[in-house]
Every structure is written in structure tokens, then in C-alpha cells.
mmCIF file of C-alpha atoms in Angstrom:
data_model
loop_
_atom_site.group_PDB
_atom_site.id
_atom_site.type_symbol
_atom_site.label_atom_id
_atom_site.label_comp_id
_atom_site.label_asym_id
_atom_site.label_seq_id
_atom_site.Cartn_x
_atom_site.Cartn_y
_atom_site.Cartn_z
ATOM 1 C CA UNK A 262 -137.659 19.122 -66.954
ATOM 2 C CA UNK A 263 -135.724 20.607 -64.046
ATOM 3 C CA UNK A 264 -136.939 23.872 -62.514
ATOM 4 C CA UNK A 265 -133.622 25.697 -62.626
ATOM 5 C CA UNK A 266 -132.261 27.835 -59.813
ATOM 6 C CA UNK A 267 -129.237 30.172 -60.192
ATOM 7 C CA UNK A 268 -126.969 27.358 -58.962
ATOM 8 C CA UNK A 269 -127.755 23.700 -58.531
ATOM 9 C CA UNK A 270 -127.064 20.097 -59.427
ATOM 10 C CA UNK A 271 -128.424 17.896 -62.204
ATOM 11 C CA UNK A 272 -128.508 14.118 -61.865
ATOM 12 C CA UNK A 273 -127.500 12.694 -65.250
ATOM 13 C CA UNK A 274 -126.517 9.060 -65.841
ATOM 14 C CA UNK A 275 -125.956 8.521 -62.091
ATOM 15 C CA UNK A 276 -123.584 11.507 -61.919
ATOM 16 C CA UNK A 277 -124.196 14.778 -60.104
ATOM 17 C CA UNK A 278 -123.360 17.732 -62.347
ATOM 18 C CA UNK A 279 -123.064 21.229 -60.898
ATOM 19 C CA UNK A 280 -124.540 24.061 -62.948
ATOM 20 C CA UNK A 281 -125.210 27.777 -63.053
ATOM 21 C CA UNK A 282 -128.228 29.369 -64.708
ATOM 22 C CA UNK A 283 -128.519 33.005 -65.684
ATOM 23 C CA UNK A 284 -132.144 33.583 -66.554
ATOM 24 C CA UNK A 285 -132.803 35.540 -69.764
ATOM 25 C CA UNK A 286 -133.753 39.188 -69.740
ATOM 26 C CA UNK A 287 -136.935 38.308 -71.647
ATOM 27 C CA UNK A 288 -138.850 35.275 -70.386
ATOM 28 C CA UNK A 289 -139.060 33.474 -73.734
ATOM 29 C CA UNK A 290 -135.542 34.292 -74.927
ATOM 30 C CA UNK A 291 -133.306 31.491 -76.253
ATOM 31 C CA UNK A 292 -130.619 29.738 -74.224
ATOM 32 C CA UNK A 293 -126.879 29.532 -74.813
ATOM 33 C CA UNK A 294 -125.336 26.393 -73.293
ATOM 34 C CA UNK A 295 -121.648 26.644 -72.364
ATOM 35 C CA UNK A 296 -119.355 23.609 -72.645
ATOM 36 C CA UNK A 297 -116.016 24.117 -70.894
ATOM 37 C CA UNK A 298 -112.476 23.203 -71.878
ATOM 38 C CA UNK A 299 -110.552 20.089 -70.881
ATOM 39 C CA UNK A 300 -109.432 21.526 -67.539
ATOM 40 C CA UNK A 301 -112.430 23.800 -67.119
ATOM 41 C CA UNK A 302 -115.462 23.937 -64.891
ATOM 42 C CA UNK A 303 -118.375 26.225 -64.103
ATOM 43 C CA UNK A 304 -116.143 28.366 -61.909
ATOM 44 C CA UNK A 305 -113.360 28.671 -64.451
ATOM 45 C CA UNK A 306 -115.648 30.479 -66.896
ATOM 46 C CA UNK A 307 -115.152 33.455 -64.569
ATOM 47 C CA UNK A 308 -117.396 36.386 -65.443
ATOM 48 C CA UNK A 309 -117.805 35.300 -69.068
ATOM 49 C CA UNK A 310 -121.353 33.928 -68.558
ATOM 50 C CA UNK A 311 -122.487 37.238 -67.060
ATOM 51 C CA UNK A 312 -120.861 39.253 -69.838
ATOM 52 C CA UNK A 313 -122.394 36.985 -72.482
ATOM 53 C CA UNK A 314 -125.818 37.337 -70.897
ATOM 54 C CA UNK A 315 -125.465 41.110 -70.885
ATOM 55 C CA UNK A 316 -124.268 41.148 -74.502
ATOM 56 C CA UNK A 317 -127.062 38.949 -75.857
ATOM 57 C CA UNK A 318 -129.991 38.921 -73.443
ATOM 58 C CA UNK A 319 -130.095 35.123 -73.754
ATOM 59 C CA UNK A 320 -130.379 32.699 -70.880
ATOM 60 C CA UNK A 321 -126.965 31.225 -70.084
ATOM 61 C CA UNK A 322 -126.591 27.669 -68.795
ATOM 62 C CA UNK A 323 -123.189 26.243 -67.869
ATOM 63 C CA UNK A 324 -122.366 22.950 -66.179
ATOM 64 C CA UNK A 325 -119.285 21.039 -65.104
ATOM 65 C CA UNK A 326 -118.942 17.694 -66.795
ATOM 66 C CA UNK A 327 -118.282 14.631 -64.631
ATOM 67 C CA UNK A 328 -114.688 14.699 -63.436
ATOM 68 C CA UNK A 329 -114.565 18.489 -63.213
ATOM 69 C CA UNK A 330 -115.448 21.234 -60.775
ATOM 70 C CA UNK A 331 -117.814 20.092 -58.043
ATOM 71 C CA UNK A 332 -119.375 17.390 -60.220
ATOM 72 C CA UNK A 333 -118.971 13.659 -59.619
ATOM 73 C CA UNK A 334 -115.522 12.206 -60.347
ATOM 74 C CA UNK A 335 -114.906 9.738 -63.156
ATOM 75 C CA UNK A 336 -113.060 6.440 -63.262
ATOM 76 C CA UNK A 337 -109.540 6.790 -64.643
ATOM 77 C CA UNK A 338 -108.166 6.375 -67.171
ATOM 78 C CA UNK A 339 -110.801 8.047 -69.269
ATOM 79 C CA UNK A 340 -111.765 6.170 -72.439
ATOM 80 C CA UNK A 341 -110.139 7.739 -75.478
ATOM 81 C CA UNK A 342 -113.557 8.442 -76.979
ATOM 82 C CA UNK A 343 -114.609 10.420 -73.899
ATOM 83 C CA UNK A 344 -115.655 13.454 -75.931
ATOM 84 C CA UNK A 345 -117.850 11.351 -78.205
ATOM 85 C CA UNK A 346 -119.436 9.783 -75.132
ATOM 86 C CA UNK A 347 -120.154 13.207 -73.657
ATOM 87 C CA UNK A 348 -121.744 14.386 -76.897
ATOM 88 C CA UNK A 349 -123.814 11.270 -77.508
ATOM 89 C CA UNK A 350 -124.686 10.008 -74.020
ATOM 90 C CA UNK A 351 -124.609 12.989 -71.646
ATOM 91 C CA UNK A 352 -125.278 16.261 -73.467
ATOM 92 C CA UNK A 353 -128.616 15.101 -74.951
ATOM 93 C CA UNK A 354 -129.860 14.306 -71.447
ATOM 94 C CA UNK A 355 -128.639 17.635 -70.117
ATOM 95 C CA UNK A 356 -130.481 19.546 -72.844
ATOM 96 C CA UNK A 357 -133.656 17.573 -72.174
ATOM 97 C CA UNK A 358 -133.372 18.262 -68.437
ATOM 98 C CA UNK A 359 -133.192 22.054 -68.750
ATOM 99 C CA UNK A 360 -135.523 24.582 -70.410
ATOM 100 C CA UNK A 361 -133.692 24.362 -73.756
ATOM 101 C CA UNK A 362 -136.444 25.235 -76.205
ATOM 102 C CA UNK A 363 -134.137 26.849 -78.740
ATOM 103 C CA UNK A 364 -130.659 28.258 -78.692
ATOM 104 C CA UNK A 365 -126.962 27.715 -79.242
ATOM 105 C CA UNK A 366 -124.119 25.573 -77.994
ATOM 106 C CA UNK A 367 -120.928 27.447 -77.202
ATOM 107 C CA UNK A 368 -117.934 25.255 -76.494
ATOM 108 C CA UNK A 369 -114.296 25.893 -75.670
ATOM 109 C CA UNK A 370 -111.535 23.426 -76.659
ATOM 110 C CA UNK A 371 -112.806 19.967 -75.564
ATOM 111 C CA UNK A 372 -116.215 21.580 -75.118
ATOM 112 C CA UNK A 373 -116.109 22.874 -78.695
ATOM 113 C CA UNK A 374 -115.328 19.385 -79.956
ATOM 114 C CA UNK A 375 -118.258 18.014 -77.943
ATOM 115 C CA UNK A 376 -120.563 20.674 -79.408
ATOM 116 C CA UNK A 377 -119.474 19.794 -82.950
ATOM 117 C CA UNK A 378 -119.978 16.072 -82.381
ATOM 118 C CA UNK A 379 -123.446 16.716 -80.969
ATOM 119 C CA UNK A 380 -124.475 18.980 -83.847
ATOM 120 C CA UNK A 381 -123.217 16.460 -86.387
ATOM 121 C CA UNK A 382 -124.956 13.530 -84.710
ATOM 122 C CA UNK A 383 -128.369 14.938 -83.749
ATOM 123 C CA UNK A 384 -130.942 16.640 -85.933
ATOM 124 C CA UNK A 385 -132.163 18.693 -82.989
ATOM 125 C CA UNK A 386 -134.729 21.289 -84.081
ATOM 126 C CA UNK A 387 -133.990 23.300 -80.925
ATOM 127 C CA UNK A 388 -130.364 23.859 -81.898
ATOM 128 C CA UNK A 389 -129.905 26.885 -84.135
ATOM 129 C CA UNK A 390 -126.154 27.300 -84.175
ATOM 130 C CA UNK A 391 -122.837 26.361 -82.591
ATOM 131 C CA UNK A 392 -119.976 28.665 -81.616
ATOM 132 C CA UNK A 393 -116.658 26.858 -81.276
ATOM 133 C CA UNK A 394 -113.771 28.491 -79.419
ATOM 134 C CA UNK A 395 -110.412 26.813 -80.152
ATOM 135 C CA UNK A 396 -111.956 23.504 -81.264
ATOM 136 C CA UNK A 397 -110.035 20.283 -81.846
ATOM 137 C CA UNK A 398 -111.079 18.013 -84.714
ATOM 138 C CA UNK A 399 -107.772 16.143 -85.022
ATOM 139 C CA UNK A 400 -104.699 15.745 -82.814
ATOM 140 C CA UNK A 401 -101.781 17.968 -83.827
ATOM 141 C CA UNK A 402 -98.150 17.865 -82.748
ATOM 142 C CA UNK A 403 -98.490 21.300 -81.143
ATOM 143 C CA UNK A 404 -101.342 19.996 -78.988
ATOM 144 C CA UNK A 405 -99.399 17.003 -77.702
ATOM 145 C CA UNK A 406 -96.291 19.094 -77.060
ATOM 146 C CA UNK A 407 -98.196 21.701 -75.054
ATOM 147 C CA UNK A 408 -100.162 19.090 -73.111
ATOM 148 C CA UNK A 409 -96.942 17.243 -72.233
ATOM 149 C CA UNK A 410 -95.456 20.539 -71.067
ATOM 150 C CA UNK A 411 -98.416 21.349 -68.839
ATOM 151 C CA UNK A 412 -98.090 17.920 -67.208
ATOM 152 C CA UNK A 413 -94.559 18.812 -66.145
ATOM 153 C CA UNK A 414 -95.794 22.182 -64.917
ATOM 154 C CA UNK A 415 -98.602 20.544 -62.944
ATOM 155 C CA UNK A 416 -96.187 18.173 -61.234
ATOM 156 C CA UNK A 417 -93.401 20.651 -60.454
ATOM 157 C CA UNK A 418 -95.052 24.028 -59.760
ATOM 158 C CA UNK A 419 -98.037 25.453 -57.892
ATOM 159 C CA UNK A 420 -100.378 24.855 -60.840
ATOM 160 C CA UNK A 421 -101.971 21.933 -58.990
ATOM 161 C CA UNK A 422 -102.747 24.184 -56.028
ATOM 162 C CA UNK A 423 -104.250 26.829 -58.299
ATOM 163 C CA UNK A 424 -106.452 24.325 -60.128
ATOM 164 C CA UNK A 425 -107.561 22.772 -56.829
ATOM 165 C CA UNK A 426 -109.537 25.971 -56.186
ATOM 166 C CA UNK A 427 -111.856 24.952 -59.009
ATOM 167 C CA UNK A 428 -111.963 21.144 -58.818
ATOM 168 C CA UNK A 429 -112.882 19.124 -55.738
ATOM 169 C CA UNK A 430 -110.738 16.237 -57.069
ATOM 170 C CA UNK A 431 -108.050 18.072 -58.981
ATOM 171 C CA UNK A 432 -106.025 14.976 -59.872
ATOM 172 C CA UNK A 433 -109.136 13.326 -61.295
ATOM 173 C CA UNK A 434 -109.739 16.393 -63.459
ATOM 174 C CA UNK A 435 -106.146 16.840 -64.584
ATOM 175 C CA UNK A 436 -105.051 13.281 -65.220
ATOM 176 C CA UNK A 437 -108.354 12.302 -66.798
ATOM 177 C CA UNK A 438 -107.795 14.925 -69.480
ATOM 178 C CA UNK A 439 -104.004 14.853 -69.683
ATOM 179 C CA UNK A 440 -103.729 11.085 -69.681
ATOM 180 C CA UNK A 441 -106.127 10.697 -72.586
ATOM 181 C CA UNK A 442 -104.416 13.300 -74.751
ATOM 182 C CA UNK A 443 -100.944 11.869 -74.087
ATOM 183 C CA UNK A 444 -101.942 8.266 -74.762
ATOM 184 C CA UNK A 445 -100.140 7.233 -77.988
ATOM 185 C CA UNK A 446 -103.373 5.697 -79.281
ATOM 186 C CA UNK A 447 -105.071 9.080 -79.028
ATOM 187 C CA UNK A 448 -102.979 10.359 -81.941
ATOM 188 C CA UNK A 449 -105.518 8.694 -84.245
ATOM 189 C CA UNK A 450 -108.457 10.569 -82.687
ATOM 190 C CA UNK A 451 -110.363 12.351 -85.461
ATOM 191 C CA UNK A 452 -113.919 13.710 -85.307
ATOM 192 C CA UNK A 453 -113.901 15.538 -88.641
ATOM 193 C CA UNK A 454 -116.375 13.050 -90.114
ATOM 194 C CA UNK A 455 -119.094 14.557 -87.898
ATOM 195 C CA UNK A 456 -118.740 17.985 -89.471
ATOM 196 C CA UNK A 457 -120.383 17.159 -92.798
ATOM 197 C CA UNK A 458 -123.625 16.370 -90.989
ATOM 198 C CA UNK A 459 -123.967 19.693 -89.177
ATOM 199 C CA UNK A 460 -127.048 21.548 -90.426
ATOM 200 C CA UNK A 461 -126.876 24.728 -88.346
ATOM 201 C CA UNK A 462 -124.706 27.858 -88.620
ATOM 202 C CA UNK A 463 -121.162 27.439 -87.316
ATOM 203 C CA UNK A 464 -118.741 29.994 -85.922
ATOM 204 C CA UNK A 465 -115.114 29.114 -85.196
ATOM 205 C CA UNK A 466 -113.108 31.509 -83.021
ATOM 206 C CA UNK A 467 -109.403 30.914 -82.608
ATOM 207 C CA UNK A 468 -106.687 32.966 -80.996
ATOM 208 C CA UNK A 469 -103.957 33.989 -83.401
ATOM 209 C CA UNK A 470 -101.385 32.627 -80.937
ATOM 210 C CA UNK A 471 -103.167 29.455 -79.806
ATOM 211 C CA UNK A 472 -100.581 27.207 -78.169
ATOM 212 C CA UNK A 473 -102.787 24.112 -78.346
ATOM 213 C CA UNK A 474 -103.758 24.104 -82.010
ATOM 214 C CA UNK A 475 -102.987 25.614 -85.400
ATOM 215 C CA UNK A 476 -105.323 27.186 -87.925
ATOM 216 C CA UNK A 477 -105.523 23.743 -89.520
ATOM 217 C CA UNK A 478 -108.393 23.082 -87.101
ATOM 218 C CA UNK A 479 -110.360 26.010 -88.550
ATOM 219 C CA UNK A 480 -109.495 24.932 -92.092
ATOM 220 C CA UNK A 481 -110.924 21.481 -91.390
ATOM 221 C CA UNK A 482 -114.173 23.073 -90.259
ATOM 222 C CA UNK A 483 -114.351 25.139 -93.442
ATOM 223 C CA UNK A 484 -113.571 22.126 -95.620
ATOM 224 C CA UNK A 485 -115.870 19.608 -93.973
ATOM 225 C CA UNK A 486 -118.897 21.491 -92.638
ATOM 226 C CA UNK A 487 -122.011 21.392 -94.800
ATOM 227 C CA UNK A 488 -123.023 24.849 -93.603
ATOM 228 C CA UNK A 489 -120.885 27.961 -94.108
ATOM 229 C CA UNK A 490 -118.375 28.562 -91.332
ATOM 230 C CA UNK A 491 -117.910 32.049 -89.907
ATOM 231 C CA UNK A 492 -114.232 32.127 -88.951
ATOM 232 C CA UNK A 493 -112.885 34.726 -86.548
ATOM 233 C CA UNK A 494 -109.165 34.885 -85.801
ATOM 234 C CA UNK A 495 -108.749 36.857 -82.595
ATOM 235 C CA UNK A 496 -105.585 38.965 -82.524
ATOM 236 C CA UNK A 497 -103.679 39.098 -79.268
ATOM 237 C CA UNK A 498 -105.258 35.889 -77.976
ATOM 238 C CA UNK A 499 -103.970 32.365 -77.441
ATOM 239 C CA UNK A 500 -106.105 29.355 -76.476
ATOM 240 C CA UNK A 501 -108.720 31.284 -74.485
ATOM 241 C CA UNK A 502 -109.796 34.362 -76.467
ATOM 242 C CA UNK A 503 -112.890 34.846 -74.296
ATOM 243 C CA UNK A 504 -110.463 35.665 -71.453
ATOM 244 C CA UNK A 505 -107.509 37.089 -73.364
ATOM 245 C CA UNK A 506 -109.492 39.318 -75.744
ATOM 246 C CA UNK A 507 -112.928 39.422 -74.178
ATOM 247 C CA UNK A 508 -114.214 42.500 -76.012
ATOM 248 C CA UNK A 509 -113.865 41.383 -79.639
ATOM 249 C CA UNK A 510 -114.721 37.790 -78.732
ATOM 250 C CA UNK A 511 -117.979 38.771 -77.028
ATOM 251 C CA UNK A 512 -118.878 41.093 -79.890
ATOM 252 C CA UNK A 513 -118.326 38.331 -82.451
ATOM 253 C CA UNK A 514 -120.364 35.802 -80.468
ATOM 254 C CA UNK A 515 -123.229 38.245 -79.900
ATOM 255 C CA UNK A 516 -123.399 39.081 -83.604
ATOM 256 C CA UNK A 517 -123.318 35.398 -84.515
ATOM 257 C CA UNK A 518 -126.035 34.596 -81.980
ATOM 258 C CA UNK A 519 -128.294 37.331 -83.321
ATOM 259 C CA UNK A 520 -127.886 36.091 -86.899
ATOM 260 C CA UNK A 521 -128.184 32.390 -86.044
ATOM 261 C CA UNK A 522 -131.325 32.993 -84.022
ATOM 262 C CA UNK A 523 -132.845 34.987 -86.883
ATOM 263 C CA UNK A 524 -133.144 38.275 -85.041
ATOM 264 C CA UNK A 525 -135.034 36.594 -82.207
ATOM 265 C CA UNK A 526 -136.871 39.338 -80.286
ATOM 266 C CA UNK A 527 -135.508 37.884 -77.045
ATOM 267 C CA UNK A 528 -131.957 38.813 -78.058
ATOM 268 C CA UNK A 529 -130.522 42.285 -77.939
ATOM 269 C CA UNK A 530 -127.939 43.595 -80.342
ATOM 270 C CA UNK A 531 -124.348 43.612 -79.174
#
């Protein structure tokens, strides 16, 4: 187990993965592990980890997956099952490498899909709930349309320059994600079969105006998950409610964490 510092690097499967660690307010408090979106990184979480730590008292661990942030690059094109590979081959090793004794996974977009795959594939006694922000379980037309549009934006505006602030190899990050989602074979991608095997509480948070997915994603979670799904539709938010409507999103996550962790004394009420 790695002795975590506030910032550092994990060596997982021959890749170097940058991380941040916000120690809990109480030494034995649970940990919330953050899994970023398809163009995200540690840095792109902004001040959300700090706000989440303040709202819950939990330890907060976030890392950049290979191909993102300051972590090792990946070979392109990415395999179309890259999220399954992250959930099955990488995330288990990350959790074993850090002081994850009990806690939650909180994922955004691709990260939410990875969290769901992990929870549906591992009977991990340490995991006591998953919070999924704007998850994808199937590929929708709206997703492909928006991802095609952002490719044009990346190639014709200053978006590349802006993203380069957060990724040491910005083309590796962008085209690894964008190329997979726009591959015609990716239209058959479907991870809904993992949901029936989830045995921990589930929260789905989706912005009412999400440009990358419809409420069909949330409906799939409600239909397929074995456990009840706590669905929160966040008004005034699109694909990133933790940035676009931080107050109600943080409140919902803190309440879910408190309930999922059974009023753990290491957590404070929101």
C-alpha cells in the first residue's frame, strides 16, 4: 500500500498515474475515489475535491487515468472496450494501492461508466456505494452528435490550447477519447448488463440539459440495477452539474454518502 502524499504518482501496470489526496478530517474516515470524464484529469476537477471533502469529511482521492493529465500517454487508437479495461484491469490495482478501506466511487461521464462496470464486476466489501454523474451505459445519437461537434471545435478554435493546460499530451487525450466514441463500431457499445450485478447503493445525477446524453441513461440504471437507484435531475445544469450547479450537486452527494456509509462517524452531515 502506498503512503499517500497530497500529490504524487502511482505506478500501475507500467503506467505512471498522477494523483491528489485530501486526507480525511477524522483519521479513520472513509474515502471517496473520483473518476474523471473522458477529457478530464486531476486538474480539471477544479475545486470540487476540496468542496466535497468539506461537505463530507471523507478522504478524497483523485487520479488521472493513462492518457490524461500528467499521467503516461496511451497507444492510439484506444481499444473500443477501453472503459471495461480501466474498470477490470486498472481500477482494482489503484484501490489496492491506496488506503481504501471503505468508501465510495464517484465518477463523471466515462468515469461514471467505469465505476458502474467495476461495481457490477467485483464483490468488493470495501465499496459501499457509487455516485454516477452523467453516466453512459449505451451510445445515443445525441452523444455522437455532440462528440463530433467538439472534434470540429477542437480542430478549428482555441479549445486545443485551453485543454493543453491540463494534459501534457493533449492530442493523446483528445483523440484517444474522441476517436473511440466516433468509431462506427462503438455504436454497439453497451455496458448495461453489468448493472444487474451491482450490490451497493447507486445514485445517478444528471443535468436537465445534458448535451451528451438523455434521461434514457438514468432510466436504464433504474431498470437494470439490482439495488434501488437514487436519481437526481439537476436543474440548470448540462453535462457537468458538479461545476454548473455545484451547490445542489454537492448537497445530494453528501446526503447519499452519509446514507450509503450508514451514518459513519467519520462523515459529517452536509
